[in-house]
GROMACS .gro file of C-alpha atoms in nm:
model
  200
    1MET     CA    1  -0.010  -1.786   1.743
    2PRO     CA    2  -0.153  -2.015   1.474
    3MET     CA    3  -0.101  -2.384   1.539
    4ASN     CA    4   0.053  -2.464   1.199
    5LYS     CA    5   0.319  -2.197   1.216
    6GLY     CA    6   0.655  -2.289   1.361
    7ARG     CA    7   0.843  -2.060   1.595
    8ALA     CA    8   1.061  -1.800   1.423
    9TYR     CA    9   1.433  -1.775   1.506
   10GLY     CA   10   1.715  -1.531   1.441
   11PHE     CA   11   1.651  -1.272   1.174
   12SER     CA   12   1.294  -1.395   1.113
   13ALA     CA   13   1.213  -1.362   1.483
   14GLU     CA   14   1.352  -1.007   1.486
   15LEU     CA   15   1.144  -0.911   1.181
   16GLU     CA   16   0.830  -1.054   1.338
   17ARG     CA   17   0.898  -0.873   1.666
   18LYS     CA   18   0.934  -0.542   1.480
   19SER     CA   19   0.622  -0.607   1.270
   20ARG     CA   20   0.420  -0.683   1.581
   21ALA     CA   21   0.547  -0.366   1.749
   22THR     CA   22   0.441  -0.163   1.445
   23TYR     CA   23   0.102  -0.335   1.445
   24ALA     CA   24   0.051  -0.255   1.813
   25GLU     CA   25   0.077   0.114   1.722
   26ARG     CA   26  -0.198   0.066   1.460
   27LEU     CA   27  -0.461  -0.098   1.681
   28ASP     CA   28  -0.697   0.194   1.625
   29LYS     CA   29  -0.680   0.115   1.251
   30GLU     CA   30  -0.768  -0.250   1.325
   31LEU     CA   31  -1.066  -0.141   1.535
   32GLU     CA   32  -1.181   0.085   1.252
   33CYS     CA   33  -1.141  -0.204   1.006
   34ARG     CA   34  -1.331  -0.446   1.230
   35ALA     CA   35  -1.620  -0.199   1.264
   36TRP     CA   36  -1.624  -0.153   0.884
   37ILE     CA   37  -1.634  -0.528   0.813
   38GLU     CA   38  -1.905  -0.586   1.075
   39ALA     CA   39  -2.117  -0.295   0.947
   40ILE     CA   40  -2.103  -0.422   0.587
   41THR     CA   41  -2.151  -0.795   0.656
   42GLY     CA   42  -2.379  -0.763   0.958
   43GLU     CA   43  -2.169  -1.024   1.141
   44GLU     CA   44  -1.953  -0.983   1.450
   45LEU     CA   45  -1.592  -1.094   1.421
   46GLU     CA   46  -1.480  -1.367   1.662
   47PRO     CA   47  -1.274  -1.336   1.874
   48VAL     CA   48  -1.392  -0.986   1.957
   49GLU     CA   49  -1.063  -0.885   2.122
   50SER     CA   50  -0.827  -0.687   1.903
   51GLY     CA   51  -0.462  -0.767   1.836
   52TRP     CA   52  -0.245  -0.944   1.578
   53ASP     CA   53  -0.336  -1.305   1.667
   54ASN     CA   54  -0.704  -1.236   1.734
   55PHE     CA   55  -0.754  -1.045   1.410
   56SER     CA   56  -0.578  -1.323   1.220
   57ALA     CA   57  -0.802  -1.584   1.385
   58ALA     CA   58  -1.115  -1.381   1.303
   59LEU     CA   59  -1.034  -1.364   0.931
   60LYS     CA   60  -0.832  -1.684   0.885
   61ASN     CA   61  -1.099  -1.905   0.726
   62GLY     CA   62  -1.170  -1.638   0.461
   63VAL     CA   63  -1.548  -1.669   0.494
   64ILE     CA   64  -1.610  -1.317   0.626
   65LEU     CA   65  -1.374  -1.171   0.365
   66CYS     CA   66  -1.568  -1.340   0.084
   67LYS     CA   67  -1.896  -1.209   0.229
   68LEU     CA   68  -1.740  -0.862   0.251
   69ILE     CA   69  -1.634  -0.850  -0.115
   70ASN     CA   70  -1.970  -0.995  -0.224
   71VAL     CA   71  -2.152  -0.702  -0.062
   72ILE     CA   72  -1.912  -0.447  -0.213
   73SER     CA   73  -1.920  -0.615  -0.555
   74PRO     CA   74  -2.206  -0.870  -0.575
   75ARG     CA   75  -2.129  -1.226  -0.690
   76SER     CA   76  -1.752  -1.166  -0.694
   77VAL     CA   77  -1.694  -1.495  -0.510
   78LYS     CA   78  -1.930  -1.761  -0.642
   79LYS     CA   79  -1.860  -2.034  -0.383
   80ILE     CA   80  -1.766  -1.973  -0.019
   81HIS     CA   81  -1.632  -2.283   0.156
   82ASP     CA   82  -1.762  -2.318   0.510
   83SER     CA   83  -1.513  -2.593   0.590
   84LYS     CA   84  -1.249  -2.648   0.857
   85MET     CA   85  -1.013  -2.800   0.600
   86GLU     CA   86  -0.706  -2.581   0.562
   87PHE     CA   87  -0.689  -2.584   0.184
   88LYS     CA   88  -1.057  -2.475   0.164
   89MET     CA   89  -0.990  -2.183   0.399
   90MET     CA   90  -0.688  -2.082   0.192
   91GLU     CA   91  -0.901  -2.111  -0.122
   92ASN     CA   92  -1.149  -1.864   0.032
   93ILE     CA   93  -0.869  -1.616   0.099
   94GLY     CA   94  -0.733  -1.666  -0.254
   95ASN     CA   95  -1.081  -1.609  -0.403
   96PHE     CA   96  -1.119  -1.292  -0.198
   97LEU     CA   97  -0.781  -1.159  -0.322
   98THR     CA   98  -0.870  -1.242  -0.685
   99ALA     CA   99  -1.203  -1.061  -0.646
  100CYS     CA  100  -1.025  -0.756  -0.502
  101GLU     CA  101  -0.798  -0.744  -0.807
  102SER     CA  102  -1.097  -0.782  -1.041
  103ILE     CA  103  -1.252  -0.460  -0.908
  104GLY     CA  104  -0.925  -0.271  -0.947
  105VAL     CA  105  -0.732  -0.307  -0.620
  106GLN     CA  106  -0.362  -0.310  -0.710
  107LYS     CA  107  -0.191  -0.645  -0.645
  108ALA     CA  108   0.097  -0.459  -0.476
  109ASP     CA  109  -0.150  -0.323  -0.217
  110LEU     CA  110  -0.284  -0.666  -0.127
  111PHE     CA  111  -0.145  -0.933   0.104
  112GLN     CA  112  -0.040  -1.292   0.038
  113THR     CA  113  -0.264  -1.579   0.149
  114VAL     CA  114  -0.001  -1.699   0.400
  115ASP     CA  115   0.026  -1.347   0.551
  116LEU     CA  116  -0.324  -1.400   0.688
  117PHE     CA  117  -0.363  -1.777   0.711
  118GLU     CA  118  -0.040  -1.830   0.903
  119GLY     CA  119  -0.053  -1.492   1.076
  120ARG     CA  120   0.280  -1.391   0.923
  121ASN     CA  121   0.209  -1.029   0.838
  122MET     CA  122  -0.106  -0.870   0.975
  123ASN     CA  123   0.027  -0.523   0.887
  124SER     CA  124   0.001  -0.627   0.522
  125VAL     CA  125  -0.351  -0.763   0.578
  126LEU     CA  126  -0.462  -0.435   0.732
  127THR     CA  127  -0.304  -0.238   0.447
  128GLY     CA  128  -0.478  -0.462   0.191
  129LEU     CA  129  -0.817  -0.415   0.354
  130GLU     CA  130  -0.762  -0.040   0.362
  131ALA     CA  131  -0.684  -0.050  -0.013
  132LEU     CA  132  -1.013  -0.236  -0.066
  133GLY     CA  133  -1.194   0.029   0.140
  134ARG     CA  134  -1.053   0.306  -0.083
  135LYS     CA  135  -1.140   0.118  -0.402
  136ALA     CA  136  -1.495   0.051  -0.277
  137GLN     CA  137  -1.549   0.428  -0.251
  138GLN     CA  138  -1.399   0.476  -0.597
  139ILE     CA  139  -1.631   0.229  -0.768
  140GLY     CA  140  -1.936   0.389  -0.609
  141PHE     CA  141  -2.011   0.157  -0.315
  142ARG     CA  142  -2.257   0.349  -0.098
  143GLY     CA  143  -2.211   0.155   0.226
  144PRO     CA  144  -1.980   0.227   0.521
  145THR     CA  145  -1.632   0.352   0.436
  146PHE     CA  146  -1.285   0.260   0.555
  147GLY     CA  147  -0.956   0.425   0.469
  148ALA     CA  148  -0.872   0.761   0.321
  149LYS     CA  149  -1.099   0.904   0.055
  150PRO     CA  150  -0.938   0.842  -0.285
  151SER     CA  151  -0.821   1.146  -0.474
  152SER     CA  152  -1.009   1.240  -0.788
  153GLU     CA  153  -0.865   1.370  -1.111
  154ASN     CA  154  -0.872   1.748  -1.152
  155LYS     CA  155  -0.854   1.775  -1.529
  156ARG     CA  156  -0.811   2.125  -1.670
  157GLU     CA  157  -0.908   2.237  -2.017
  158PHE     CA  158  -0.728   2.532  -2.179
  159SER     CA  159  -0.812   2.707  -2.504
  160GLU     CA  160  -0.561   2.707  -2.791
  161GLU     CA  161  -0.509   3.081  -2.737
  162THR     CA  162  -0.421   3.035  -2.368
  163LEU     CA  163  -0.176   2.754  -2.448
  164LYS     CA  164   0.001   2.969  -2.712
  165ALA     CA  165   0.023   3.265  -2.474
  166GLY     CA  166   0.183   3.039  -2.212
  167GLN     CA  167   0.460   2.941  -2.451
  168ASN     CA  168   0.580   3.303  -2.471
  169VAL     CA  169   0.622   3.342  -2.095
  170ILE     CA  170   0.965   3.268  -1.951
  171GLY     CA  171   0.928   3.114  -1.610
  172LEU     CA  172   1.100   3.285  -1.318
  173GLN     CA  173   1.305   2.976  -1.250
  174MET     CA  174   1.466   3.023  -1.593
  175GLY     CA  175   1.634   3.342  -1.464
  176THR     CA  176   1.734   3.631  -1.685
  177ASN     CA  177   2.030   3.715  -1.905
  178GLN     CA  178   1.985   4.094  -1.891
  179GLY     CA  179   2.312   4.275  -1.821
  180ALA     CA  180   2.512   3.956  -1.838
  181ASN     CA  181   2.872   3.983  -1.955
  182ARG     CA  182   3.208   3.829  -1.878
  183SER     CA  183   3.350   4.117  -1.679
  184GLY     CA  184   3.479   4.026  -1.338
  185ILE     CA  185   3.532   3.664  -1.431
  186SER     CA  186   3.875   3.554  -1.321
  187TYR     CA  187   4.036   3.231  -1.421
  188GLY     CA  188   4.335   3.269  -1.185
  189SER     CA  189   4.697   3.316  -1.272
  190ARG     CA  190   4.867   3.136  -1.557
  191ARG     CA  191   4.999   2.793  -1.482
  192GLN     CA  192   5.373   2.780  -1.428
  193VAL     CA  193   5.548   2.494  -1.603
  194TYR     CA  194   5.879   2.387  -1.456
  195ASP     CA  195   6.144   2.329  -1.719
  196PRO     CA  196   6.477   2.197  -1.581
  197GLN     CA  197   6.657   2.311  -1.902
  198LEU     CA  198   6.586   2.678  -1.827
  199LYS     CA  199   6.774   2.662  -1.497
  200LYS     CA  200   7.111   2.573  -1.650
   0.00000   0.00000   0.00000
């Protein structure tokens, strides 16, 4: 666990326990992500062991992430800080996230700097990297791929004649009114109103 992160208690501890359990079921996705990053950057992630804390430690300084985005989209991050100072590491992560957004990765798909730097939510980090992998394919990056292949638009063109003909067709879900009448409809017996005056 990162040194600068205090121990979680109560509800926070329960959330972290559940997140880590979910992450443990996704280790194959982490291994796939590690292989993708290493193939693109040509650098091995340290530590090499997989797992929440190890993956966080491998990416924490943001250097490898900046190198990754610079291969996918050249010169996205102008200055990569190779410093042990915490704010410089966090700046690297922030620059990486900004670069991801600039090539079209949705902000909602990305993680927060503290999710990675403090090892708070590695599920979110993995999801963000997968979103980058999809976007890389979309913008024409020809290198190794990670994540599902993005769907492409299947635009259809119809002639004016075909569109007009379609307006005359009643869809089956509309039903039919052939043979419809009110026979057999019963509204029940008439309502009886009690009038105490009639009894006398």
